[in-house]
Coordinates of C-alpha atoms and ligand atoms in Angstrom, one line a residue:
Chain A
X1 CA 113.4 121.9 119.7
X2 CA 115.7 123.6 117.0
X3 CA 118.5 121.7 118.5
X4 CA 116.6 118.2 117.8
X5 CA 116.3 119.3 114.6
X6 CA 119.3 120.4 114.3
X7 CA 120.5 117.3 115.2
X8 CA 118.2 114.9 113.4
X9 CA 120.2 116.9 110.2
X10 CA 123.5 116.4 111.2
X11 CA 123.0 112.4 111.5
X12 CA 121.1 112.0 108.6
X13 CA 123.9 114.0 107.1
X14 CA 126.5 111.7 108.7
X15 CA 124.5 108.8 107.7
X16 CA 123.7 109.1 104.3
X17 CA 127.4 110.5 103.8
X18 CA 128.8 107.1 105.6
X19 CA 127.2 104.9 103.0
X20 CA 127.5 107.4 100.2
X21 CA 127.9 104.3 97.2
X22 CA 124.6 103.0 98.3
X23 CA 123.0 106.4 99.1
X24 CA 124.1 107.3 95.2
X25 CA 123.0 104.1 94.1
X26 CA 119.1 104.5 95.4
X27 CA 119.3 108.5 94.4
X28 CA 120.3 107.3 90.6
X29 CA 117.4 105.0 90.7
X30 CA 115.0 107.4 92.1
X31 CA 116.3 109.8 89.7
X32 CA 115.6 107.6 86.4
X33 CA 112.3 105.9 87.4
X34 CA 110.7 109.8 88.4
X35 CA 112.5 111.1 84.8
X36 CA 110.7 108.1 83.3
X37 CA 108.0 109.1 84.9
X38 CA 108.0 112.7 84.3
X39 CA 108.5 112.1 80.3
X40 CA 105.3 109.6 80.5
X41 CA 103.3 112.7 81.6
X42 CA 105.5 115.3 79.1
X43 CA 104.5 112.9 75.9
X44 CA 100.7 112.5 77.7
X45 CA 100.8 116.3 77.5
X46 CA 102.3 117.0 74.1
X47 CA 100.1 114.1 72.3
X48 CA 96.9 115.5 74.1
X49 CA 97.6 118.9 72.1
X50 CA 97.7 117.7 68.9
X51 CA 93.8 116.9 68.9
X52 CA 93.1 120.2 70.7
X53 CA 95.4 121.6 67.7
X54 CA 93.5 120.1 64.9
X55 CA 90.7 119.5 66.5
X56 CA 88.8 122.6 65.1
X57 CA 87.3 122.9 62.0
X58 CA 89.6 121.0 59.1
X59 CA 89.3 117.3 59.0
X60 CA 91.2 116.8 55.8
X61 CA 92.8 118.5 53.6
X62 CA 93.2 117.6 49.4
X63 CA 96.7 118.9 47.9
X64 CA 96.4 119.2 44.4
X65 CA 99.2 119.7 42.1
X66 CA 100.8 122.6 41.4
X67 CA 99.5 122.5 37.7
X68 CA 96.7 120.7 37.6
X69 CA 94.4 121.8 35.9
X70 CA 91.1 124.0 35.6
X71 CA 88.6 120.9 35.1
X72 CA 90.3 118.8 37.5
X73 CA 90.3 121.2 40.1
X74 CA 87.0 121.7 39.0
X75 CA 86.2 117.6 38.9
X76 CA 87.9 117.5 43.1
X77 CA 85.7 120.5 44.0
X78 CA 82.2 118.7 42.2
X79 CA 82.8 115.7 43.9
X80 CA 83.6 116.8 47.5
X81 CA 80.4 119.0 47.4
X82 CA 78.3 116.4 46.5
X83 CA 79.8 114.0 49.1
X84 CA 77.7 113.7 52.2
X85 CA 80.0 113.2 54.8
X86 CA 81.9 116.3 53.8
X87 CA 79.9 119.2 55.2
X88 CA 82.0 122.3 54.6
X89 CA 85.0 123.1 51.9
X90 CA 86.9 125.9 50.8
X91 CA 89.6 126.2 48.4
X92 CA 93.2 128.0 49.4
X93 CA 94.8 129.3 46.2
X94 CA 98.4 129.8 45.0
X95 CA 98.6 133.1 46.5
X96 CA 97.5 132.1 50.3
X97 CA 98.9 128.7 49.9
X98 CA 102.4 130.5 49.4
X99 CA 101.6 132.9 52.4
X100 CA 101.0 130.6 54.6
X101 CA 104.2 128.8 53.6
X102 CA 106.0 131.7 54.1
X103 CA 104.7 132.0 57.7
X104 CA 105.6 128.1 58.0
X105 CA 109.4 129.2 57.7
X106 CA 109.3 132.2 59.0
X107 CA 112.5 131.6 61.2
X108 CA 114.3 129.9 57.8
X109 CA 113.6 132.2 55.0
X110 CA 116.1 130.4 52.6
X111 CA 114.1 126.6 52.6
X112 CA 111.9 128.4 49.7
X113 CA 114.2 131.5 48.9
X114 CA 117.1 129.0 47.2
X115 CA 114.7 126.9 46.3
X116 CA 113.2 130.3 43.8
X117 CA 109.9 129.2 44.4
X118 CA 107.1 131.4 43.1
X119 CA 103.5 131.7 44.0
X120 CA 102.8 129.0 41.2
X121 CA 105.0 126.5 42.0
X122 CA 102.8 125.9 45.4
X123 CA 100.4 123.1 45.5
X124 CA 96.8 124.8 46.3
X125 CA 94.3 122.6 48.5
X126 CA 91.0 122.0 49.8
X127 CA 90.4 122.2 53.5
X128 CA 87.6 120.6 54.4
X129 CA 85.2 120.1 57.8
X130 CA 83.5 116.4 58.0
X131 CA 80.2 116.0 59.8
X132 CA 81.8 113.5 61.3
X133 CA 85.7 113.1 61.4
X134 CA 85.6 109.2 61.7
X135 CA 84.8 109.7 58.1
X136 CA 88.5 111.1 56.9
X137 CA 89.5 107.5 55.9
X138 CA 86.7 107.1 53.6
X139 CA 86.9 110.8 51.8
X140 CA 90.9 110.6 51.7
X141 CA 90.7 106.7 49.6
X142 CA 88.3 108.4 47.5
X143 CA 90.5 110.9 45.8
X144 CA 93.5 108.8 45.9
X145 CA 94.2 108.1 42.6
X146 CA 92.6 111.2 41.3
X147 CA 94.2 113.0 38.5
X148 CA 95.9 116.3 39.5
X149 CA 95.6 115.5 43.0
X150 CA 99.1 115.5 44.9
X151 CA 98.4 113.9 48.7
X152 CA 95.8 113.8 51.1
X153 CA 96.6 114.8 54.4
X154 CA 94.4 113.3 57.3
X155 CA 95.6 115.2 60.5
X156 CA 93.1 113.0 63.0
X157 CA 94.5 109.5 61.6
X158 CA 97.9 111.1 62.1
X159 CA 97.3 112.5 65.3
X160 CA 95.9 108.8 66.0
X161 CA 99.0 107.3 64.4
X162 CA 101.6 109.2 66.3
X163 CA 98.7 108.6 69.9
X164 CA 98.9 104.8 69.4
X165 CA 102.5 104.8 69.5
X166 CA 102.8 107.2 72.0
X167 CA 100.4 105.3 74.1
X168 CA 102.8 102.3 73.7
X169 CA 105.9 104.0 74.6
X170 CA 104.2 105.9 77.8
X171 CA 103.1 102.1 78.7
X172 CA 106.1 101.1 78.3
X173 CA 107.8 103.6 80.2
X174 CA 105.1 103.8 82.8
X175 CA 105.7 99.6 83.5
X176 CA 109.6 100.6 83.8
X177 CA 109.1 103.4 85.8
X178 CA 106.8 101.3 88.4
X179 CA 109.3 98.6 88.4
X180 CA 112.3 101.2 89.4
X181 CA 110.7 102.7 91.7
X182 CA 110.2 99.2 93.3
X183 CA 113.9 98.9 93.2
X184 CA 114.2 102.3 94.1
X185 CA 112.5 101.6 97.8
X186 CA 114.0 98.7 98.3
X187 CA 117.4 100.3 97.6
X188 CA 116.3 103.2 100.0
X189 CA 115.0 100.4 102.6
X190 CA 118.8 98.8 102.4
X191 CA 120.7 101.6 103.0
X192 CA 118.5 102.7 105.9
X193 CA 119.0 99.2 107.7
X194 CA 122.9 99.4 107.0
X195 CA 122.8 103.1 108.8
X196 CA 120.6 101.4 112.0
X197 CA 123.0 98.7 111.8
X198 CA 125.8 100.9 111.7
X199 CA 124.3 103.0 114.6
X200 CA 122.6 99.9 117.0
X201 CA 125.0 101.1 119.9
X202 CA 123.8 104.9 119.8
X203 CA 120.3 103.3 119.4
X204 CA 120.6 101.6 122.5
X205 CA 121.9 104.6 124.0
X206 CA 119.1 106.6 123.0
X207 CA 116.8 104.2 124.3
X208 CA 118.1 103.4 127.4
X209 CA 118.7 107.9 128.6
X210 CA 115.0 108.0 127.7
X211 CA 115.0 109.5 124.4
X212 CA 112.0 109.6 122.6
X213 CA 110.9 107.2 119.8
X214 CA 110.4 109.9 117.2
X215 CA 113.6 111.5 118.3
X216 CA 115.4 108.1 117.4
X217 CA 113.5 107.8 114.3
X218 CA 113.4 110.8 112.7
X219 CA 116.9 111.5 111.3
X220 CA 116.7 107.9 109.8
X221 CA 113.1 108.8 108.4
X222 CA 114.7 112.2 107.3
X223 CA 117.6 110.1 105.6
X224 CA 115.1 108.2 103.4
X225 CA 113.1 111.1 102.4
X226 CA 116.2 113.0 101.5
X227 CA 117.3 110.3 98.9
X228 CA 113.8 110.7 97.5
X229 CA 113.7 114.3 97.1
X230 CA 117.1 114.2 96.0
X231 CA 116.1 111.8 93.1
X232 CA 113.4 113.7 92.5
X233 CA 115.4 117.0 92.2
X234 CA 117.2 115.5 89.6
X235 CA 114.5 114.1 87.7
X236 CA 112.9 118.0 87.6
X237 CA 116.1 118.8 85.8
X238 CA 116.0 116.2 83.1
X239 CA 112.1 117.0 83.1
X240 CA 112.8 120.6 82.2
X241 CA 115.8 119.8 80.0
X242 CA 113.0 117.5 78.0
X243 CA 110.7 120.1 77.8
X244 CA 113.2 122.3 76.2
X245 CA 114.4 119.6 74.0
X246 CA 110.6 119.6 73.1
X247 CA 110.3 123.3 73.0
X248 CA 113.7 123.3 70.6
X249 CA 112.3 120.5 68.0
X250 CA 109.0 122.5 67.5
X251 CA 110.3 125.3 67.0
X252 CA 113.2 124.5 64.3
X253 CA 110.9 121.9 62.7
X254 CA 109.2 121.9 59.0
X255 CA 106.5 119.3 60.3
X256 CA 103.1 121.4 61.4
X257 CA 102.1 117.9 63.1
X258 CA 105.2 118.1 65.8
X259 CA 104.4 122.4 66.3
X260 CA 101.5 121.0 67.8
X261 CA 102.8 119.4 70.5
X262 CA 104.5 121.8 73.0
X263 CA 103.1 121.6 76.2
X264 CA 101.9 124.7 77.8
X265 CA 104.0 125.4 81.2
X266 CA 101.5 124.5 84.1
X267 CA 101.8 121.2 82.7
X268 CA 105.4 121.2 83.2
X269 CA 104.9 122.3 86.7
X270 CA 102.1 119.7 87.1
X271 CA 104.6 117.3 86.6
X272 CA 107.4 118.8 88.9
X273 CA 104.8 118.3 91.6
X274 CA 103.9 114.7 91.1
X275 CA 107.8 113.9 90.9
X276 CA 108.4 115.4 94.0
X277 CA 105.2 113.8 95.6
X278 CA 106.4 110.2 94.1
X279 CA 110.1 110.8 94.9
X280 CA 109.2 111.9 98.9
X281 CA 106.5 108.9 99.2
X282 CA 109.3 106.3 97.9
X283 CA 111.9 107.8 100.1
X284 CA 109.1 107.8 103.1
X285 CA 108.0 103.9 102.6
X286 CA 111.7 102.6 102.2
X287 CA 112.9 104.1 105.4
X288 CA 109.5 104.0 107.2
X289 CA 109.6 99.8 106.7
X290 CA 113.1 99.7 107.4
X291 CA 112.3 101.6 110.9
X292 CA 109.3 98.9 111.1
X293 CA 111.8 96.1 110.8
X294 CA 114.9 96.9 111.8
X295 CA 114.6 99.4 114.5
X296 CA 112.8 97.9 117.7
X297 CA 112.1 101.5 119.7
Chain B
X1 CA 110.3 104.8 145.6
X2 CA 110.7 101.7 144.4
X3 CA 107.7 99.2 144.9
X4 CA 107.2 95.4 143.6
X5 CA 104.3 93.9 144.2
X6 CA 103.9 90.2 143.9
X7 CA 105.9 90.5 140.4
X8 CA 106.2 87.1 138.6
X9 CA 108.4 86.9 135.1
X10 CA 108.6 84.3 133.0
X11 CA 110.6 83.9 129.5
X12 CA 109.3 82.2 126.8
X13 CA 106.0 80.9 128.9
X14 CA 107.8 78.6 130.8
X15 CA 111.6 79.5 132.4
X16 CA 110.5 81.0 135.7
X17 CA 112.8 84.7 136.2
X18 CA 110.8 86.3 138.9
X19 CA 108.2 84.5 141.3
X20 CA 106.2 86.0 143.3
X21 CA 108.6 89.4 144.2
X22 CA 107.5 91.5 146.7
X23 CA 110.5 94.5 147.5
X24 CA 110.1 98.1 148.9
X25 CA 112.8 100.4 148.5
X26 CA 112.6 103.8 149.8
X27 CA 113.9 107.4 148.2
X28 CA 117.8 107.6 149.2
X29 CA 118.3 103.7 149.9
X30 CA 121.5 101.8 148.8
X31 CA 120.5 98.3 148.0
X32 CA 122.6 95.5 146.7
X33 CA 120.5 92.8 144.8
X34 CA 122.8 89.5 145.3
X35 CA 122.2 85.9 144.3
X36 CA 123.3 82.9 141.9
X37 CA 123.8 83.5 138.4
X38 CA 120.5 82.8 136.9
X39 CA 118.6 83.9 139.9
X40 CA 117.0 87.1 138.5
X41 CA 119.0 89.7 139.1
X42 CA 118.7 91.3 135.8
X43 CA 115.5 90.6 135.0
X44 CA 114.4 92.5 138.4
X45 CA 116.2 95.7 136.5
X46 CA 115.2 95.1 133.2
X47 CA 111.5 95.1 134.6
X48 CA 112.0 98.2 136.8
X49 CA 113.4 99.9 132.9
X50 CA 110.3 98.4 131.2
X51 CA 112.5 96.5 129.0
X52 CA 110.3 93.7 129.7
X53 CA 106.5 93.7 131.3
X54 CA 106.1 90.8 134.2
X55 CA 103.6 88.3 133.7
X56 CA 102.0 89.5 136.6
X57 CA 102.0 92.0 139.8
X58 CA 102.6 95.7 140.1
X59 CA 106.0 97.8 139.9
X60 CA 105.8 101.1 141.2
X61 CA 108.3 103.7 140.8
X62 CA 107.8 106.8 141.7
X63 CA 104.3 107.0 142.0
X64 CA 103.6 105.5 138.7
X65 CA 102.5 102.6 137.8
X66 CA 105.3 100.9 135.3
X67 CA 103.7 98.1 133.9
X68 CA 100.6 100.3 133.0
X69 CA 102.8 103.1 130.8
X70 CA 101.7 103.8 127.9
X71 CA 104.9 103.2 125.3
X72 CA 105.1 106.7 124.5
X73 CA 105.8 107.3 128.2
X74 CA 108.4 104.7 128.8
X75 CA 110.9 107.2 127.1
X76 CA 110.2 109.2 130.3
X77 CA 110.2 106.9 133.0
X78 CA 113.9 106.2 131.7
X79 CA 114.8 109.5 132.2
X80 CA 114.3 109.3 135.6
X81 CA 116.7 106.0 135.8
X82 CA 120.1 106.2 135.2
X83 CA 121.8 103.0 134.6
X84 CA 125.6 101.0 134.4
X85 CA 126.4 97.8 133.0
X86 CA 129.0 95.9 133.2
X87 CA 130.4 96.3 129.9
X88 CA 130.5 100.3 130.2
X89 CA 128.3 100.0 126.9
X90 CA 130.3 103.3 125.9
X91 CA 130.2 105.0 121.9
X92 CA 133.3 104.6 121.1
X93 CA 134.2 107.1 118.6
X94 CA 132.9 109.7 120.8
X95 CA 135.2 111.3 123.3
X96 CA 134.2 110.8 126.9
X97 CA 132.7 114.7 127.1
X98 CA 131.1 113.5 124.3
X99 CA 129.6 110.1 125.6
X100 CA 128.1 112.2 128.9
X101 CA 126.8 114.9 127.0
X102 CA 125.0 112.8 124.5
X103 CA 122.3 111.7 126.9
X104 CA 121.7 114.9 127.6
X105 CA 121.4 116.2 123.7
X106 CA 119.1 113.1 123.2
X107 CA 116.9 114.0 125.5
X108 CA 116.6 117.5 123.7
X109 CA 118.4 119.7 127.2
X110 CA 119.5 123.0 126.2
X111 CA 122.9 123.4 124.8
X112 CA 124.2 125.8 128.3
X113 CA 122.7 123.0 130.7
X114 CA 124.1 120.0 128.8
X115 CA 127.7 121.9 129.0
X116 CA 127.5 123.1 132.8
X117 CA 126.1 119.3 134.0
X118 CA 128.5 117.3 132.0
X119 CA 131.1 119.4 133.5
X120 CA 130.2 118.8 136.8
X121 CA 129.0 115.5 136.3
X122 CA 132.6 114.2 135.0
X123 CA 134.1 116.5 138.2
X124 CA 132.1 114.3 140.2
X125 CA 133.7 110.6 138.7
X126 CA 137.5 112.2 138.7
X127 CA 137.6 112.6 134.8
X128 CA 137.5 116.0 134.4
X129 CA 141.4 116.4 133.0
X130 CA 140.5 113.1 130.7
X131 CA 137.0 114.3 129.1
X132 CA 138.9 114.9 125.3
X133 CA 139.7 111.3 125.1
X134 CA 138.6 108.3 123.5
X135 CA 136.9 105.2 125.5
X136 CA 139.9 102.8 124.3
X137 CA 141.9 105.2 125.7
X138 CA 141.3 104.5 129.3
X139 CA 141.4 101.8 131.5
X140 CA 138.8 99.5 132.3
X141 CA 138.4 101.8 136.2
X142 CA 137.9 105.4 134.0
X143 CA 135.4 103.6 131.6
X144 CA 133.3 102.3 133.9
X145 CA 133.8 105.9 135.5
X146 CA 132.3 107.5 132.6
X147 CA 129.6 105.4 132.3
X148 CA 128.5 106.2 136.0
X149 CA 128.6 110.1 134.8
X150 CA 126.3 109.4 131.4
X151 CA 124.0 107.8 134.1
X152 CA 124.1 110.2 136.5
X153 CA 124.6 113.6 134.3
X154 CA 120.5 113.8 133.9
X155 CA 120.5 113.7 137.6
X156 CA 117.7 110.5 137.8
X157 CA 116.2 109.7 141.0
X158 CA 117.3 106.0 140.5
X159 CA 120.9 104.9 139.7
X160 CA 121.0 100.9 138.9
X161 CA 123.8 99.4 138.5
X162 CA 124.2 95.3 137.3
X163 CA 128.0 93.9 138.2
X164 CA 129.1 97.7 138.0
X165 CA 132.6 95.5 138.8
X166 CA 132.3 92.5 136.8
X167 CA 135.1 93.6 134.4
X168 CA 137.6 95.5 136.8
X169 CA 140.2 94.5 139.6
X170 CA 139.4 94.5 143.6
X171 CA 141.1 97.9 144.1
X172 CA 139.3 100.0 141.3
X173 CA 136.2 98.0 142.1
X174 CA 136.3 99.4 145.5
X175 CA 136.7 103.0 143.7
X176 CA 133.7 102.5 141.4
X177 CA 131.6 101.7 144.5
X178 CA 132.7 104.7 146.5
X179 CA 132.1 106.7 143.7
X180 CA 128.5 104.7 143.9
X181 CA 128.0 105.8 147.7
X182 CA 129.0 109.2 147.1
X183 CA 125.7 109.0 144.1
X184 CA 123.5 108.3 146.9
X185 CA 124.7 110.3 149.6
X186 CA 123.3 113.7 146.6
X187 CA 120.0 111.6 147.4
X188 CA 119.9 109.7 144.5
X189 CA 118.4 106.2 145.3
X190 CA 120.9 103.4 144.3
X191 CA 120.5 99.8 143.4
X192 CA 123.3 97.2 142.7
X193 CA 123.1 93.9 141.5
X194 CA 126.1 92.2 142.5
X195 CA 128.2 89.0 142.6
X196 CA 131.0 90.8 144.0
X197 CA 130.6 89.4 147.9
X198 CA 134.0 91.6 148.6
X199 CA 132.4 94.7 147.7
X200 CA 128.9 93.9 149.8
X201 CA 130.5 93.0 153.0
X202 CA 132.6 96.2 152.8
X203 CA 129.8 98.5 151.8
X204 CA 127.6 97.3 155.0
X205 CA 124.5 97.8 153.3
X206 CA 120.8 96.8 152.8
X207 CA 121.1 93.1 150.9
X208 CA 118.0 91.5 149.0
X209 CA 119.4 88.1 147.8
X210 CA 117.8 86.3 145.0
X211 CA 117.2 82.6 144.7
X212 CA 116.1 81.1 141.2
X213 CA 113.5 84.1 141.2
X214 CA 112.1 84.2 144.6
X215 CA 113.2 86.9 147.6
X216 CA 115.0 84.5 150.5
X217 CA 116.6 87.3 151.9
X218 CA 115.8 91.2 152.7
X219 CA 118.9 92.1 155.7
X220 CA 119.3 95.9 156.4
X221 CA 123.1 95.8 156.9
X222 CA 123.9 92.9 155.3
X223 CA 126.7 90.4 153.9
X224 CA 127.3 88.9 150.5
X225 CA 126.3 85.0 152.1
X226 CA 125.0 83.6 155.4
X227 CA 128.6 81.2 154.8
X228 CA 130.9 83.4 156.1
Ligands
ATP301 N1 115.7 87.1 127.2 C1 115.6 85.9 127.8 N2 115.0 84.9 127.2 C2 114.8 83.7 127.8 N3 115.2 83.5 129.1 C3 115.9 84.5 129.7 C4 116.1 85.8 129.1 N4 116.7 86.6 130.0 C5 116.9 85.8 131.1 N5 116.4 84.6 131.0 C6 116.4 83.5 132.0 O1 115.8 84.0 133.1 C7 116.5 83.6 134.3 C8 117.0 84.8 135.1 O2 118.0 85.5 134.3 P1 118.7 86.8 134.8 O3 119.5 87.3 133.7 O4 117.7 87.7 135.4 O5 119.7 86.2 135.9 P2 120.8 87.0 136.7 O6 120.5 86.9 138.2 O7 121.0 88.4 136.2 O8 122.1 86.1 136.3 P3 123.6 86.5 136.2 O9 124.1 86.7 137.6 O10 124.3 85.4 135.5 O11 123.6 87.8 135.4 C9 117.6 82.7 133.8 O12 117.2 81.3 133.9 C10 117.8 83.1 132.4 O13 118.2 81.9 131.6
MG302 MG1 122.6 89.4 135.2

C-alpha cells in the first residue's frame, strides 16, 4: 500500500516535472482565476462592513462651519427637530468635535499639530438617527444651501455609492474568474493527455501485468489535483497579501468610510477554504475527463 | 485450465475471427496455435486476456468464467497470465531489471519479493550479468529474453506467447523456445501462436491449427502442416 503510494508520487512527480512549461502554464491560471476569486469575496467582506459599521444609530450627519453663528446653529437645530423623518439629534461641540479628531489621527499627531489648529477652528455637527434611513437624501437636500452649514455627510448613500461599484467590480471579476477557471481545466485537461500520451507504453504495460485501474489512474488523477492545489496555494498568498494591503490602507488612512472595511479574520480563512475547494475541484475535473477520454483502462 | 466453449468472435458485426471454438487445454500443456495469417490466432489470445469479449460461448480459465468478470476483476485474471509479443513491447528507458521488476511494483508486491523474483526470474532467461542495460542495448534474442522474464517473474499459471519468433533468426528462435519449454516444464501451462513451422516440428508438441476462425486440427504431437 505505502509503496503504491509511494509510487503514484513519484510519477506524478516525474510527470508534471516532464511537461513543466505547460504544468506552469495551468498553475499560473489556476493561480489568477482563484486570486480573482478570493479578492471578489475579500471586497464582498470589506463592503458588507461598512453597513454593519454605520449601520447603528447616525444616519446623517450636518457640519456646520466653524464660525457660524449662534442663530444659525440655532435655525439648523429648529428645523431638524421639527422635521418628521428625523427622529433623534444631538449636537457635538468644538470641544468633542476636536477630541474625536484627535482620536481620528491618533497614529499622525502632526495632520492637526502643524496645522495649529485649536478647539475652535473645528467644524461642530449634528448627528442625527432617521426613522427611516431611506430618508437621508431628502434631510441632506434640505440643508444644502443653508447658511453656516459646511457639508452634509450621508454615510448610507456612501456606503451605497462605494456597494454599487463594488458590486460591479466583484461581477466583473467574478465573470473573469469563471472564465479562467474554464481555461484553467482545460489547461489542466491538456497537460494530463500529453502525460498519458507520453506514458501509452507503460500504460499498456500496466494493463496487460494486471494492474489495477485505480493504480493506473491515480498518479495522473494525483497530477491534476496537484496543479490545482498548487494554484490555489498561490492564490492564498496573494489573498493574504490583499488582506494586508487592506489591513495597511485602513489603518494609515484619514477616510472613516475606508476604516470601516477591514475584514475580520475568519473571513479571510473562509476564503482560503473555498480557494482550496475551487482549485482541487478544477484540478480534479481536468484530469478526471482527460482519464475519461484519453485513458481506455 | 484453459476451456472454450463454442466461442464465436466477430469484429465490427460482420468479419468472422472465431466460429464456433471449442479447445481444452489442461494445467502443464504446451500448445502451439498455428494457422494462416488472418485465421484467428490472436484473437483466440486476446479473448483468453479479456481484451475483447466473444460474441458468444464460454471461456474458462481457471475455474472462472472470463467472459462473465466483472471489469474490476479483469486486472486479476491478467495476473494470472503472463504474456510475449512479438515486438518484445519493452519500456525502453528502463533498464532490463527495471522492465521485469515493474510488473511486479504495478501490481503493488513488496519491495524484498519484487528484488529476490526478478533476480531469479532474469537467472532463469540467461540475463542475469545484462540486467543494468538498456533494451536498445541488446539484441533482438536478449529482448525477446526479457520479455519472457516480465511475463514470467509474477509466476502466472498461463504463459501465451503470439510469434514469440516473428522478429528473430532460426538459431535464437530455437533458444527463445527452449527457454519456452523450460517455462512449462516449472508447470506453468504454455500456449504459442505460431507461424514458425521450423520451430513446431522440432518442438513435437500438441498443435491446434486455425482456419479462417474455425478448429480443423487438434494433433497431440504434431507438425506445422499436413504438406510435409
Ligand atoms: N481490431 C480488429 N478490428 C477488426 N477486425 C479485426 C481486428 N482484429 C482482427 N481482426 C480481423 O479478424 C480476423 C482474425 O484476426 P487475427 O489477428 O486473430 O488473425 P491472426 O491469426 O492472428 O493473423 P496473423 O497470423 O496475421 O497474426 C482477421 O480477418 C482480421 O482482419
Ligand atoms: Mg496475429
Amino acid at each position: 500500500m505505502t509503496m503504491s503510494m509511494e509510487y503514484a508520487a513519484r510519477e506524478a512527480a516525474g510527470n508534471l516535472w516532464r511537461n513543466r512549461l505547460m504544468t506552469i502554464t495551468a498553475i499560473l491560471t489556476v493561480a489568477v482565476s482563484l486570486s480573482l476569486l478570493g479578492a471578489t469575496m475579500i471586497m464582498r467582506q470589506a463592503v458588507a462592513g461598512v453597513t454593519v459599521n454605520w449601520g447603528k444609530g447616525v444616519n446623517i450627519i450636518v457640519f456646520m462651519h466653524s464660525n457660524a453663528s449662534g442663530g444659525q446653529l440655532q435655525a439648523v437645530h429648529q428645523q431638524l427637530a421639527s422635521m418628521p423623518q428625523v427622529s433623534h439629534c444631538y449636537y457635538v461641540d468644538h470641544q468633542a468635535s476636536f477630541t474625536e479628531m484627535k482620536q481620528m489621527f491618533s497614529s499622525q499627531p502632526d495632520v492637526y499639530q502643524q496645522a495649529g489648529l485649536t478647539a475652535s477652528e473645528v467644524p461642530t455637527s449634528y448627528r442625527c438617527s432617521l426613522s427611516n434611513p431611506k430618508d437621508a437624501q431628502v434631510v441632506a437636500s434640505t440643508f444644502q444651501n443653508q447658511p453656516g452649514v459646511r457639508s452634509i455627510y450621508d454615510p448610507i448613500q456612501q456606503a451605497n455609492t462605494i456597494k454599487n461599484i463594488s458590486g460591479i467590480i466583484q461581477l466583473v471579476f467574478v465573470i473573469i474568474a469563471v472564465i479562467l477557471l474554464l481555461s484553467a481545466a482545460v489547461l489542466i485537461l491538456n497537460t494530463i493527455r500529453l502525460a498519458i500520451f507520453a506514458r501509452r507504453r507503460e500504460v499498456a504495460v500496466m494493463k496487460l501485468v494486471g494492474a489495477t485501474n485505480w493504480f493506473i489512474r491515480i498518479p495522473f488523477m494525483l497530477e491534476g489535483l496537484s496543479q490545482g492545489i498548487i494554484g490555489a496555494i498561490v492564490a492564498t498568498g496573494v489573498v493574504f497579501g490583499m488582506q494586508a494591503a487592506l489591513g495597511y490602507l485602513v489603518h494609515h488612512t484619514h477616510s472613516a468610510l475606508l476604516r470601516s472595511l477591514v475584514p475580520p479574520q475568519h473571513d479571510v480563512v473562509t476564503t482560503v477554504i473555498v480557494v482550496f475547494l475551487v482549485g482541487m475541484v478544477v484540478g480534479a475535473l481536468g484530469s478526471l475527463i482527460a482519464i475519461r477520454r484519453f485513458l481506455e483502462v | 485450465m484453459i476451456s472454450f466453449e463454442n466461442v464465436t468472435k466477430s469484429y465490427r458485426g460482420s468479419i468472422l475471427a472465431l466460429r464456433e471454438c471449442s479447445v481444452r487445454v489442461e494445467k502443464g500443456e504446451f500448445v502451439f496455435i498455428v494457422g494462416p495469417s488472418g485465421s484467428g490466432k490472436t484473437t483466440f489470445i486476446r479473448l483468453l486476456l479479456r481484451e475483447e469479449t466473444p460474441d458468444s460461448g464460454q471461456i474458462w480459465l481457471a475455474g472462472r468464467e472470463v467472459t462473465q468478470l466483472a471489469p474490476w476483476k479483469v486486472p486479476y485474471l491478467r495476473r494470472n497470465i503472463g504474456c510475449v509479443f512479438q515486438d518484445f513491447r519493452l519500456l525502453p528507458n528502463k533498464t532490463v531489471a527495471e522492465n521485469v521488476s515493474f510488473a511486479l511494483e504495478v501490481i503493488g508486491r513488496p519491495k524484498h519479493v519484487v528484488t529476490t523474483q526478478v533476480h531469479q526470474a532474469l537467472d532463469l532467461v540467461g540475463l542475469g550479468k545484462k540486467q543494468s542495460r538498456l533494451p536498445h542495448e541488446l539484441s533482438g534474442g536478449e529482448q525477446q529474453r526479457v520479455a519472457v522474464a516480465r511475463a514470467f517473474v509474477n509466476r502466472p499459471l498461463v504463459l501465451l506467447a503470439d510469434e514469440p519468433t516473428g522478429n528473430l533468426d532460426p538459431k535464437t528462435s530455437l533458444g527463445i523456445m527452449r527457454l519456452l519449454d523450460r517455462i512449462n516444464r516449472t508447470g506453468t501451462t504454455v500456449m504459442v501462436a505460431t507461424h514458425d513451422a521450423s520451430m513446431v516440428d522440432a518442438m513435437r508438441r500438441r498443435v491446434i491449427e486455425l482456419e479462417h476462425g474455425e478448429l480443423v486440427r487438434d494433433q497431440a504431437r504434431g507438425v506445422y502442416g499436413y504438406s510435409t
